[in-house]
Each structure stands twice: as structure tokens, then as C-alpha cells.
Tab-separated table of C-alpha atoms in Angstrom:
chain	number	residue	atom	x	y	z
R	1	UNK	CA	22.651	-0.778	43.171
R	2	UNK	CA	18.854	-1.023	43.480
R	3	UNK	CA	17.337	-2.972	40.614
R	4	UNK	CA	14.999	-0.106	39.733
R	5	UNK	CA	18.010	2.136	39.031
R	6	UNK	CA	19.524	-0.258	36.496
R	7	UNK	CA	18.656	0.097	32.818
R	8	UNK	CA	19.670	-1.595	29.596
R	9	UNK	CA	20.750	1.553	27.747
R	10	UNK	CA	21.631	5.033	28.940
R	11	UNK	CA	21.775	7.872	26.427
R	12	UNK	CA	23.510	10.837	27.956
R	13	UNK	CA	25.291	14.141	27.307
R	14	UNK	CA	23.389	14.808	24.082
R	15	UNK	CA	20.170	16.579	23.161
R	16	UNK	CA	16.772	15.184	22.282
R	17	UNK	CA	13.708	16.119	20.244
R	18	UNK	CA	10.869	16.659	22.713
R	19	UNK	CA	7.222	15.829	21.864
R	20	UNK	CA	6.489	19.535	21.279
R	21	UNK	CA	9.194	19.556	18.569
R	22	UNK	CA	11.630	21.626	20.589
R	23	UNK	CA	15.219	20.638	21.325
R	24	UNK	CA	16.015	19.830	24.962
R	25	UNK	CA	19.529	19.600	26.352
R	26	UNK	CA	21.142	18.462	29.571
R	27	UNK	CA	19.103	15.255	29.784
R	28	UNK	CA	19.730	11.521	30.055
R	29	UNK	CA	17.389	8.915	28.598
R	30	UNK	CA	17.161	5.582	30.409
R	31	UNK	CA	15.847	2.572	28.473
R	32	UNK	CA	14.734	-0.717	29.987
R	33	UNK	CA	12.715	-3.673	28.689
R	34	UNK	CA	12.109	-2.072	25.316
R	35	UNK	CA	10.683	1.184	26.627
R	36	UNK	CA	11.823	4.607	27.706
R	37	UNK	CA	12.091	4.253	31.472
R	38	UNK	CA	12.891	7.850	32.312
R	39	UNK	CA	14.136	11.166	30.953
R	40	UNK	CA	15.989	13.047	33.680
R	41	UNK	CA	18.461	15.880	34.176
R	42	UNK	CA	21.888	14.601	33.203
R	43	UNK	CA	23.604	15.990	36.291
R	44	UNK	CA	21.109	14.261	38.596
R	45	UNK	CA	20.796	10.979	36.694
R	46	UNK	CA	20.609	8.050	39.154
R	47	UNK	CA	20.683	5.307	36.513
R	48	UNK	CA	23.468	2.946	35.530
R	49	UNK	CA	23.419	0.802	32.423
R	50	UNK	CA	25.081	-2.078	30.650
R	51	UNK	CA	25.582	0.180	27.607
R	52	UNK	CA	26.097	3.948	27.687
R	53	UNK	CA	26.068	6.154	24.595
R	54	UNK	CA	27.658	9.462	25.507
R	55	UNK	CA	28.311	12.282	23.040
R	56	UNK	CA	27.554	16.016	23.104
R	57	UNK	CA	27.160	16.057	19.306
R	58	UNK	CA	24.207	13.667	19.194
R	59	UNK	CA	20.571	14.615	18.773
R	60	UNK	CA	18.256	11.818	19.897
R	61	UNK	CA	14.887	11.735	18.190
R	62	UNK	CA	12.092	9.248	17.508
R	63	UNK	CA	12.894	6.764	14.774
R	64	UNK	CA	11.401	7.566	11.385
R	65	UNK	CA	8.504	5.436	10.125
R	66	UNK	CA	8.088	4.592	6.450
R	67	UNK	CA	4.319	4.422	6.141
R	68	UNK	CA	4.357	2.898	2.655
R	69	UNK	CA	7.109	0.586	1.448
R	70	UNK	CA	7.350	-2.043	-1.293
R	71	UNK	CA	9.932	-4.553	-0.081
R	72	UNK	CA	9.539	-6.531	-3.291
R	73	UNK	CA	10.730	-3.598	-5.422
R	74	UNK	CA	14.152	-3.187	-3.796
R	75	UNK	CA	15.884	-4.779	-6.787
R	76	UNK	CA	14.195	-2.318	-9.158
R	77	UNK	CA	16.384	0.588	-8.081
R	78	UNK	CA	17.122	2.909	-11.004
R	79	UNK	CA	14.550	1.289	-13.297
R	80	UNK	CA	11.516	3.553	-12.822
R	81	UNK	CA	12.822	7.091	-13.278
R	82	UNK	CA	11.466	8.683	-16.488
R	83	UNK	CA	9.169	5.729	-17.185
R	84	UNK	CA	5.817	6.660	-18.651
R	85	UNK	CA	2.698	5.902	-16.554
R	86	UNK	CA	1.114	3.827	-15.275
R	87	UNK	CA	4.360	2.430	-13.832
R	88	UNK	CA	2.928	-0.055	-11.357
R	89	UNK	CA	0.932	-1.837	-14.050
R	90	UNK	CA	3.591	-1.766	-16.754
R	91	UNK	CA	6.724	-2.412	-14.693
R	92	UNK	CA	6.287	-3.085	-10.982
R	93	UNK	CA	3.715	-5.861	-10.984
R	94	UNK	CA	5.278	-7.850	-13.869
R	95	UNK	CA	8.676	-7.571	-12.152
R	96	UNK	CA	7.354	-8.710	-8.768
R	97	UNK	CA	5.554	-11.648	-10.354
R	98	UNK	CA	8.880	-13.168	-11.430
R	99	UNK	CA	10.655	-12.924	-8.076
R	100	UNK	CA	11.505	-16.239	-6.432
R	101	UNK	CA	12.250	-16.963	-2.774
R	102	UNK	CA	15.970	-16.198	-3.090
R	103	UNK	CA	15.475	-12.820	-4.739
R	104	UNK	CA	12.690	-11.962	-2.310
R	105	UNK	CA	14.890	-12.712	0.698
R	106	UNK	CA	17.676	-10.550	-0.686
R	107	UNK	CA	15.197	-7.790	-1.451
R	108	UNK	CA	14.075	-7.762	2.179
R	109	UNK	CA	17.657	-7.846	3.439
R	110	UNK	CA	18.593	-4.910	1.234
R	111	UNK	CA	15.548	-2.989	2.451
R	112	UNK	CA	16.417	-3.698	6.081
R	113	UNK	CA	19.990	-2.493	5.572
R	114	UNK	CA	18.845	0.693	3.889
R	115	UNK	CA	16.159	1.468	6.457
R	116	UNK	CA	18.405	0.972	9.470
R	117	UNK	CA	21.194	2.991	7.845
R	118	UNK	CA	18.817	5.885	7.082
R	119	UNK	CA	17.168	6.121	10.501
R	120	UNK	CA	13.946	4.263	9.720
R	121	UNK	CA	12.874	2.087	12.642
R	122	UNK	CA	9.368	1.105	11.537
R	123	UNK	CA	7.518	0.500	8.279
R	124	UNK	CA	4.276	-0.606	6.648
R	125	UNK	CA	4.806	-2.934	3.697
R	126	UNK	CA	2.325	-2.887	0.835
R	127	UNK	CA	2.384	-6.649	0.363
R	128	UNK	CA	4.371	-9.082	-1.722
R	129	UNK	CA	4.574	-12.681	-2.842
R	130	UNK	CA	6.506	-13.945	0.153
R	131	UNK	CA	5.572	-11.999	3.318
R	132	UNK	CA	6.702	-14.923	5.454
R	133	UNK	CA	10.224	-14.560	4.059
R	134	UNK	CA	10.110	-10.820	4.649
R	135	UNK	CA	9.043	-11.507	8.214
R	136	UNK	CA	12.052	-13.783	8.841
R	137	UNK	CA	14.418	-11.102	7.549
R	138	UNK	CA	12.843	-8.161	9.357
R	139	UNK	CA	12.532	-10.079	12.601
R	140	UNK	CA	16.234	-10.960	12.528
R	141	UNK	CA	17.118	-7.369	11.627
R	142	UNK	CA	15.073	-6.100	14.591
R	143	UNK	CA	12.765	-3.694	12.761
R	144	UNK	CA	9.171	-2.931	13.724
R	145	UNK	CA	6.549	-3.180	11.020
R	146	UNK	CA	3.307	-4.358	9.496
R	147	UNK	CA	3.279	-6.886	6.661
R	148	UNK	CA	0.700	-7.978	4.127
R	149	UNK	CA	0.125	-10.158	1.083
R	150	UNK	CA	-0.301	-8.620	-2.346
R	151	UNK	CA	-3.989	-9.328	-3.025
R	152	UNK	CA	-5.408	-9.021	-6.529
R	153	UNK	CA	-7.929	-10.912	-8.617
R	154	UNK	CA	-7.780	-8.864	-11.821
R	155	UNK	CA	-7.161	-10.864	-15.025
R	156	UNK	CA	-4.374	-8.431	-16.011
R	157	UNK	CA	-2.408	-9.442	-12.922
R	158	UNK	CA	0.196	-12.193	-13.540
R	159	UNK	CA	-0.925	-15.609	-12.368
R	160	UNK	CA	1.777	-15.891	-9.693
R	161	UNK	CA	0.335	-12.840	-7.934
R	162	UNK	CA	-3.351	-13.341	-8.703
R	163	UNK	CA	-5.713	-14.881	-6.171
R	164	UNK	CA	-7.495	-17.954	-7.507
R	165	UNK	CA	-10.662	-16.970	-5.641
R	166	UNK	CA	-11.876	-14.454	-3.094
R	167	UNK	CA	-12.003	-17.002	-0.238
R	168	UNK	CA	-8.464	-18.121	-1.104
R	169	UNK	CA	-7.250	-14.512	-0.991
R	170	UNK	CA	-8.779	-13.891	2.424
R	171	UNK	CA	-7.399	-17.152	3.804
R	172	UNK	CA	-3.936	-16.213	2.545
R	173	UNK	CA	-4.125	-12.981	4.552
R	174	UNK	CA	-5.295	-14.841	7.631
R	175	UNK	CA	-2.575	-17.470	7.257
R	176	UNK	CA	0.027	-14.697	7.105
R	177	UNK	CA	-1.468	-13.118	10.232
R	178	UNK	CA	-0.993	-16.355	12.149
R	179	UNK	CA	2.721	-16.447	11.357
R	180	UNK	CA	3.630	-12.953	12.594
R	181	UNK	CA	4.998	-12.400	16.087
R	182	UNK	CA	6.839	-9.840	18.154
R	183	UNK	CA	7.452	-6.472	16.498
R	184	UNK	CA	5.878	-7.610	13.216
R	185	UNK	CA	2.112	-7.427	12.917
R	186	UNK	CA	-0.370	-7.904	10.076
R	187	UNK	CA	-2.197	-5.458	7.885
R	188	UNK	CA	-4.709	-6.691	5.312
R	189	UNK	CA	-4.531	-5.139	1.865
R	190	UNK	CA	-5.702	-5.126	-1.710
R	191	UNK	CA	-3.646	-3.619	-4.520
R	192	UNK	CA	-6.007	-0.714	-5.269
R	193	UNK	CA	-9.807	-0.429	-5.563
R	194	UNK	CA	-9.573	0.153	-9.305
R	195	UNK	CA	-7.623	-3.065	-9.933
R	196	UNK	CA	-9.718	-5.624	-8.032
R	197	UNK	CA	-13.281	-6.843	-8.061
R	198	UNK	CA	-15.883	-5.338	-5.771
R	199	UNK	CA	-16.272	-8.784	-4.243
R	200	UNK	CA	-12.602	-8.996	-3.261
R	201	UNK	CA	-12.478	-5.399	-2.045
R	202	UNK	CA	-15.500	-5.959	0.160
R	203	UNK	CA	-14.244	-9.320	1.453
R	204	UNK	CA	-10.834	-7.986	2.516
R	205	UNK	CA	-12.256	-4.965	4.313
R	206	UNK	CA	-14.875	-7.121	6.054
R	207	UNK	CA	-12.216	-9.654	7.104
R	208	UNK	CA	-10.094	-6.834	8.532
R	209	UNK	CA	-13.008	-5.631	10.647
R	210	UNK	CA	-13.871	-9.156	11.769
R	211	UNK	CA	-10.272	-10.046	12.636
R	212	UNK	CA	-9.521	-6.643	14.209
R	213	UNK	CA	-6.656	-6.042	11.824
R	214	UNK	CA	-5.990	-2.718	10.071
R	215	UNK	CA	-6.424	-2.529	6.321
R	216	UNK	CA	-4.630	-0.649	3.565
R	217	UNK	CA	-4.897	-0.030	-0.145
R	218	UNK	CA	-3.444	2.484	-2.598
R	219	UNK	CA	-5.986	5.295	-2.796
R	220	UNK	CA	-6.578	8.150	-5.242
R	221	UNK	CA	-3.034	7.952	-6.629
R	222	UNK	CA	-3.843	8.827	-10.241
R	223	UNK	CA	-6.612	11.116	-11.460
R	224	UNK	CA	-7.456	8.510	-14.096
R	225	UNK	CA	-7.968	5.857	-11.399
R	226	UNK	CA	-10.482	8.058	-9.601
R	227	UNK	CA	-12.471	8.661	-12.775
R	228	UNK	CA	-12.295	4.962	-13.684
R	229	UNK	CA	-13.703	4.059	-10.281
R	230	UNK	CA	-16.514	6.607	-10.650
R	231	UNK	CA	-17.352	5.149	-14.047
R	232	UNK	CA	-17.448	1.628	-12.607
R	233	UNK	CA	-19.134	2.226	-9.246
R	234	UNK	CA	-20.821	5.594	-9.647
R	235	UNK	CA	-18.983	7.199	-6.711
R	236	UNK	CA	-15.546	8.370	-5.706
R	237	UNK	CA	-13.508	5.645	-3.931
R	238	UNK	CA	-13.732	6.822	-0.314
R	239	UNK	CA	-17.413	7.691	-0.655
R	240	UNK	CA	-18.113	4.200	-2.015
R	241	UNK	CA	-16.208	2.552	0.849
R	242	UNK	CA	-18.099	4.654	3.382
R	243	UNK	CA	-21.546	4.028	1.918
R	244	UNK	CA	-20.808	0.304	1.652
R	245	UNK	CA	-20.038	0.248	5.395
R	246	UNK	CA	-16.422	-0.878	4.836
R	247	UNK	CA	-14.544	1.703	6.890
R	248	UNK	CA	-15.039	0.206	10.332
R	249	UNK	CA	-11.501	-1.253	10.498
R	250	UNK	CA	-8.590	1.174	11.009
R	251	UNK	CA	-7.370	2.109	7.545
R	252	UNK	CA	-4.060	3.286	6.129
R	253	UNK	CA	-4.337	4.991	2.746
R	254	UNK	CA	-1.114	5.572	0.809
R	255	UNK	CA	-0.926	8.450	-1.702
R	256	UNK	CA	-4.336	10.236	-1.469
R	257	UNK	CA	-3.380	12.865	-4.028
R	258	UNK	CA	-6.767	13.512	-5.644
R	259	UNK	CA	-9.386	14.044	-2.947
R	260	UNK	CA	-12.749	15.775	-2.974
R	261	UNK	CA	-13.972	17.812	-0.008
R	262	UNK	CA	-16.492	15.084	0.775
R	263	UNK	CA	-13.725	12.482	0.852
R	264	UNK	CA	-11.618	14.658	3.152
R	265	UNK	CA	-14.551	14.822	5.553
R	266	UNK	CA	-14.785	11.012	5.486
R	267	UNK	CA	-11.044	10.709	6.165
R	268	UNK	CA	-11.372	13.017	9.158
R	269	UNK	CA	-14.456	11.291	10.541
R	270	UNK	CA	-12.951	7.821	10.172
R	271	UNK	CA	-9.423	8.926	11.178
R	272	UNK	CA	-7.948	7.234	8.132
R	273	UNK	CA	-4.166	7.316	8.280
R	274	UNK	CA	-2.944	9.026	5.116
R	275	UNK	CA	0.575	8.372	3.816
R	276	UNK	CA	2.152	10.682	1.236
R	277	UNK	CA	5.121	9.556	-0.860
R	278	UNK	CA	6.655	12.841	-2.106
R	279	UNK	CA	9.338	11.664	-4.543
R	280	UNK	CA	7.138	8.968	-6.064
R	281	UNK	CA	4.120	11.248	-6.324
R	282	UNK	CA	5.838	14.276	-7.895
R	283	UNK	CA	5.000	13.065	-11.390
R	284	UNK	CA	1.346	12.477	-10.546
R	285	UNK	CA	0.154	15.428	-8.506
R	286	UNK	CA	0.327	17.276	-5.197
R	287	UNK	CA	-1.949	16.282	-2.297
R	288	UNK	CA	-3.950	18.827	-0.266
R	289	UNK	CA	-1.859	18.086	2.832
R	290	UNK	CA	-2.359	21.380	4.691
R	291	UNK	CA	-6.110	20.881	4.385
R	292	UNK	CA	-5.829	17.292	5.654
R	293	UNK	CA	-3.786	18.359	8.668
R	294	UNK	CA	-6.192	21.200	9.418
R	295	UNK	CA	-9.016	18.634	9.423
R	296	UNK	CA	-7.177	16.560	12.058
R	297	UNK	CA	-6.332	13.673	9.733
R	298	UNK	CA	-3.208	11.683	10.715
R	299	UNK	CA	-0.673	12.158	7.912
R	300	UNK	CA	2.641	10.327	7.579
R	301	UNK	CA	5.346	9.973	4.966
R	302	UNK	CA	6.446	6.988	2.903
R	303	UNK	CA	9.025	6.255	0.239
R	304	UNK	CA	6.922	3.951	-1.956
R	305	UNK	CA	9.944	1.653	-2.000
R	306	UNK	CA	13.567	1.934	-3.051
R	307	UNK	CA	12.702	1.870	-6.757
R	308	UNK	CA	11.349	5.401	-6.276
R	309	UNK	CA	14.649	6.982	-5.232
R	310	UNK	CA	15.577	5.098	-2.064
R	311	UNK	CA	14.331	4.787	1.499
R	312	UNK	CA	15.684	8.017	3.000
R	313	UNK	CA	12.800	9.809	4.746
R	314	UNK	CA	14.958	12.863	5.445
R	315	UNK	CA	15.029	13.380	1.684
R	316	UNK	CA	11.258	12.938	1.513
R	317	UNK	CA	10.752	15.637	4.159
R	318	UNK	CA	12.947	18.146	2.356
R	319	UNK	CA	11.382	17.433	-1.024
R	320	UNK	CA	7.857	17.633	0.329
R	321	UNK	CA	8.482	21.048	1.853
R	322	UNK	CA	9.684	22.288	-1.543
R	323	UNK	CA	6.724	20.779	-3.383
R	324	UNK	CA	4.079	22.169	-1.029
R	325	UNK	CA	5.709	25.597	-0.878
R	326	UNK	CA	6.023	25.832	-4.661
R	327	UNK	CA	2.499	24.647	-5.442
R	328	UNK	CA	0.456	25.934	-2.512
R	329	UNK	CA	2.571	28.254	-0.384
R	330	UNK	CA	3.512	30.587	-3.237
R	331	UNK	CA	-0.062	30.725	-4.505
R	332	UNK	CA	-1.307	31.849	-1.101
R	333	UNK	CA	1.813	33.845	-0.113
R	334	UNK	CA	2.097	31.545	2.906
R	335	UNK	CA	5.754	30.786	3.619
R	336	UNK	CA	4.729	28.834	6.727
R	337	UNK	CA	2.384	26.434	4.953
R	338	UNK	CA	4.552	23.369	5.697
R	339	UNK	CA	6.662	24.074	8.806
R	340	UNK	CA	9.715	22.018	9.678
R	341	UNK	CA	8.089	20.886	12.922
R	342	UNK	CA	5.098	19.548	10.987
R	343	UNK	CA	7.320	17.618	8.597
R	344	UNK	CA	9.285	16.019	11.438
R	345	UNK	CA	6.031	15.082	13.129
R	346	UNK	CA	4.761	13.494	9.913
R	347	UNK	CA	7.940	11.434	9.498
R	348	UNK	CA	7.799	10.209	13.099
R	349	UNK	CA	4.426	10.399	14.850
R	350	UNK	CA	2.409	10.518	11.608
R	351	UNK	CA	3.937	7.363	10.213
R	352	UNK	CA	3.834	5.707	13.622
R	353	UNK	CA	0.045	6.099	13.654
R	354	UNK	CA	-0.123	3.476	10.909
R	355	UNK	CA	1.712	0.998	13.146
R	356	UNK	CA	-0.928	1.463	15.869
R	357	UNK	CA	1.531	1.129	18.747
R	358	UNK	CA	0.551	3.504	21.607
R	359	UNK	CA	3.220	6.106	22.341
R	360	UNK	CA	5.296	5.315	19.273
R	361	UNK	CA	6.831	8.328	17.567
R	362	UNK	CA	7.402	10.347	20.755
R	363	UNK	CA	10.271	10.477	23.245
R	364	UNK	CA	8.514	10.330	26.586
R	365	UNK	CA	8.365	8.086	29.623
R	366	UNK	CA	6.750	4.732	28.875
R	367	UNK	CA	6.958	5.057	25.097
R	368	UNK	CA	8.457	2.264	22.981
R	369	UNK	CA	12.214	2.782	22.779
R	370	UNK	CA	12.499	3.331	19.017
R	371	UNK	CA	15.112	6.083	18.692
R	372	UNK	CA	17.815	7.314	16.377
R	373	UNK	CA	20.797	9.571	17.000
R	374	UNK	CA	21.684	12.207	14.412
R	375	UNK	CA	25.235	13.546	14.345
R	376	UNK	CA	24.401	17.222	14.830
R	377	UNK	CA	28.118	18.033	14.719
R	378	UNK	CA	28.420	17.129	11.039
R	379	UNK	CA	29.809	20.013	8.959
R	380	UNK	CA	26.586	20.559	7.019
R	381	UNK	CA	24.498	20.669	10.226
R	382	UNK	CA	26.734	22.841	12.409
R	383	UNK	CA	26.611	25.576	13.517
R	384	UNK	CA	22.884	26.203	13.469
R	385	UNK	CA	20.521	28.731	14.951
R	386	UNK	CA	17.582	26.307	14.772
R	387	UNK	CA	18.403	22.592	14.735
R	388	UNK	CA	14.840	21.521	13.873
R	389	UNK	CA	14.964	23.681	10.743
R	390	UNK	CA	18.435	22.425	9.881
R	391	UNK	CA	17.335	18.785	10.161
R	392	UNK	CA	14.700	19.373	7.511
R	393	UNK	CA	16.879	21.601	5.322
R	394	UNK	CA	20.153	19.702	5.404
R	395	UNK	CA	20.121	16.313	7.185
R	396	UNK	CA	20.162	12.966	5.402
R	397	UNK	CA	19.988	9.346	6.418
R	398	UNK	CA	23.780	9.138	6.378
R	399	UNK	CA	23.857	11.498	9.382
R	400	UNK	CA	22.259	8.863	11.609
R	401	UNK	CA	24.894	7.416	13.979
R	402	UNK	CA	22.863	5.013	16.131
R	403	UNK	CA	19.550	3.216	15.696
R	404	UNK	CA	17.526	1.587	18.476
R	405	UNK	CA	14.296	-0.396	18.105
R	406	UNK	CA	12.397	-1.703	21.098
R	407	UNK	CA	15.457	-0.965	23.247
R	408	UNK	CA	17.812	-2.977	21.018
R	409	UNK	CA	20.766	-1.398	19.242
R	410	UNK	CA	20.524	-2.144	15.519
R	411	UNK	CA	23.270	0.256	14.471
R	412	UNK	CA	26.107	1.717	16.549
R	413	UNK	CA	28.446	4.335	15.116
R	414	UNK	CA	27.182	3.503	11.603
R	415	UNK	CA	27.988	-0.206	12.082
R	416	UNK	CA	25.029	-2.507	11.483
R	417	UNK	CA	24.761	-4.984	14.335
R	418	UNK	CA	21.944	-7.292	13.215
R	419	UNK	CA	22.693	-7.888	9.536
R	420	UNK	CA	25.873	-8.384	7.517
R	421	UNK	CA	25.666	-5.650	4.892
R	422	UNK	CA	28.764	-6.713	2.944
R	423	UNK	CA	27.596	-10.313	2.678
R	424	UNK	CA	24.186	-9.197	1.418
R	425	UNK	CA	25.800	-6.889	-1.125
R	426	UNK	CA	27.946	-9.732	-2.483
R	427	UNK	CA	24.942	-12.027	-2.689
R	428	UNK	CA	22.909	-9.364	-4.498
R	429	UNK	CA	25.682	-8.861	-7.056
R	430	UNK	CA	25.846	-12.617	-7.634
R	431	UNK	CA	22.076	-12.738	-7.976
R	432	UNK	CA	22.187	-10.287	-10.886
R	433	UNK	CA	24.731	-12.564	-12.552
R	434	UNK	CA	22.632	-15.695	-11.951
R	435	UNK	CA	19.331	-14.056	-12.914
R	436	UNK	CA	20.123	-11.541	-15.686
R	437	UNK	CA	16.411	-10.916	-16.267
R	438	UNK	CA	16.471	-8.785	-13.113
R	439	UNK	CA	18.207	-6.082	-15.135
R	440	UNK	CA	17.203	-7.042	-18.671
R	441	UNK	CA	13.559	-7.930	-18.698
R	442	UNK	CA	10.402	-7.010	-20.549
């Protein structure tokens, strides 16, 4: 057989989600060297492979991308619901400050297990105490992502998370950058503009531009944070960043709930990648997403970490459609304000924009081979008159049968291939016994 007709993986006899968000059948997808080699008619497929995945019930689609994840909050599951605001100051940061290397490693392993099981193939982490440990775990698990260090110099921040100086904070980010390889790349971050000094905020954004690394920070998440920033700096957050000349590096901005028209224009001009976290944000407000999309702003979805209801982006899509319809669609009598195709694009291509990997988020020749297979024959998905609509209405992460990242199978028939889920579960249960503060802390 000619070498150019051999591939590593051949996905055949199923359907796939095309870049225009239609469902195509009768195709085979050939994968070689981490990329999609070819998509051809199944009956005329010339390729042979070491591994063939063949099922008429499968729908192949781009892997989902979690554009905003807190790895360090995985052990907080069930702790945040019904907490009074502001949760991240009162609960999240104090909790993260007490994590040690063992608990941080388990947190990353649990996150990897959950992401792979739910169809997430890529992520952007908001930064933690031990990004190097996260990198070891995620690299072994085979996920694609961007990692950062939690960067804060506010006196309220616990000492274990607080930078001793601005130069030390920037060097910590650069040291992390030097350790990352392969599918894991850096992103520089600060906690949020309202929680750090102007000096640190400026230094991190300038370092990102100098080092050609993207930058992220929580933006406009609470109305009170926006007004606090105006009181301190005299301008809304995005306007201040723009006028200070700090938006030259590619930026990812999680949340972005409370935006002025002037800020939306800045987001569009600078092509800031906006990430909405529907479940987490429901208690804070509803973002002007249709307006952002109309302005050509890249918008993706995130979970905000497992402490905010888990890492299932299918759930986030369904919830977000309900939220936007109830708050904006009903008011304008627009039942098409948040179409299923748009939501799928946000969960795939929109989130992928934050990873800055050309072609990611689309199934097309030459694109990175990050794919998942949904069992479209599951009782709650079949029969259907419109599978794209049914994915958004009824699918969940548990419907994902296979997961592939960079051409490597991470999950096959719901079996995790790169991480021992049962071992990690046992170790996590033992950890709660050894460190009771994880569940009973103040």
C-alpha cells in the first residue's frame, strides 16, 4: 500500500458536523500525524489505518473547548451553590491558598477525567498555585490547553497566592512559560483588574505583548466590580486598558456580563476573545451576547470550573439558550435569538479561538485532529428531525463515546485510555480523609 494512503485513524460509516453546521453523511475521515488528512466519500475511501472506528450511530464533531476553567477548584464541587457573593473572594481564593502539591495534582487529574469524559478536548485555565503540576497531568492525559499562574498583589489575597513584588510576579509567569511544551502553551493572567494594583496589571499586559503570549483576566463579571474600577481609575475597565495602550497582545476575557457600547466597540476592534460561563453567571447577570456576535466578536463558552456545576459544556449550551431566550428573546419576540448552530459554534470554534491554534474547532482537511464522537443512537437523541437541534436540546457529556486530541485516542467506547479514573477516585476519597479541612473549612 502506498505510504500516502496509510493513516493512523480512520473514522468511517458515521456522520460528521461540517464547518457550516450541517450534518454530512456517507463520509470517512482519515487522520495522520495529528491532523485531519482527508474527508472523502465512504464508498470511495482509499485509506487504510492502524485503528478504524466504524459505527453508523456516531456523529463526529469538533471537540468542545472550555474557554475558562479553574483546575484548582475541582475539589470544591458542591460547595458554592447558594453561597452569597462575592464567592471568589470569600470562598474560592481562601480555599485555593491552602492546596498543597498532592491536592493540586489530584485536582488536575479529576479535571482531566471529567473533561475527557464530557467531550472537552481543549481548555484555558485561569491560573493556580502549581501550574507546573497541572501541566504534568494534562500532558500525560493528552489534552490541549493554555495554562497560567494565579497573579495577585492585593493585601486581601492570602500570602501563599500573593506575589511578593511585581517583577517577581512577571518572572513567575515567564518561568512557567519556559516549562510548557507540546499541546500545552502559556497564557499570562491577573486575577481581575479590580483586585490588583495598576502597576501589576500594566506589567502583566506589557510582558504578554513583549513575549508574544496571549493574556487573560476576569472582566466585568460583577456590576459592583465595574463601578469600583470606575471609582478607582475614572474609566470602565476595557476603556482604561485601551487608553493605557495595553490591548496589543491577544486577549481572552472571561465573563464580560456588564459591558457598555463603547467597550463592545473596543472588543470588536481588538478582537478580544470573550468567554461566557452560563451556569456560573446566572446569579450575576446576562451578557449581551447577540450584540457581541453581531459585532463580530469571537465568543466561546466556559464552565468556570467544576465547583460551578461541573465541566459539561453540553449543559452550558442548553442553559445558555434558555437564559438568552428568557431574558432577551422574549422581550424582542425573537425565538431565533440564540440558534442551535450558533451555540455549537461557540462551544467549538468560539472556545478554540482562545487557544490560538489555526483550524482548531472545525472538521476540515489540515485541521488539528481534535474530535469527539456522540452516540446519536441514544434513546434521548433518536429519532430526530434535526440532529443539530437535538444536540443542543438533549445531549450531554455522557453521550460522548470517543475522544481524540491531536490524532490520539483519549477515550474509546467510554473507556479512558490515558488516565486511571478509578485510581484517581480512590486517591481523592483518601485525600478527604487525610485532609478533612477540604470539606470542613472556614
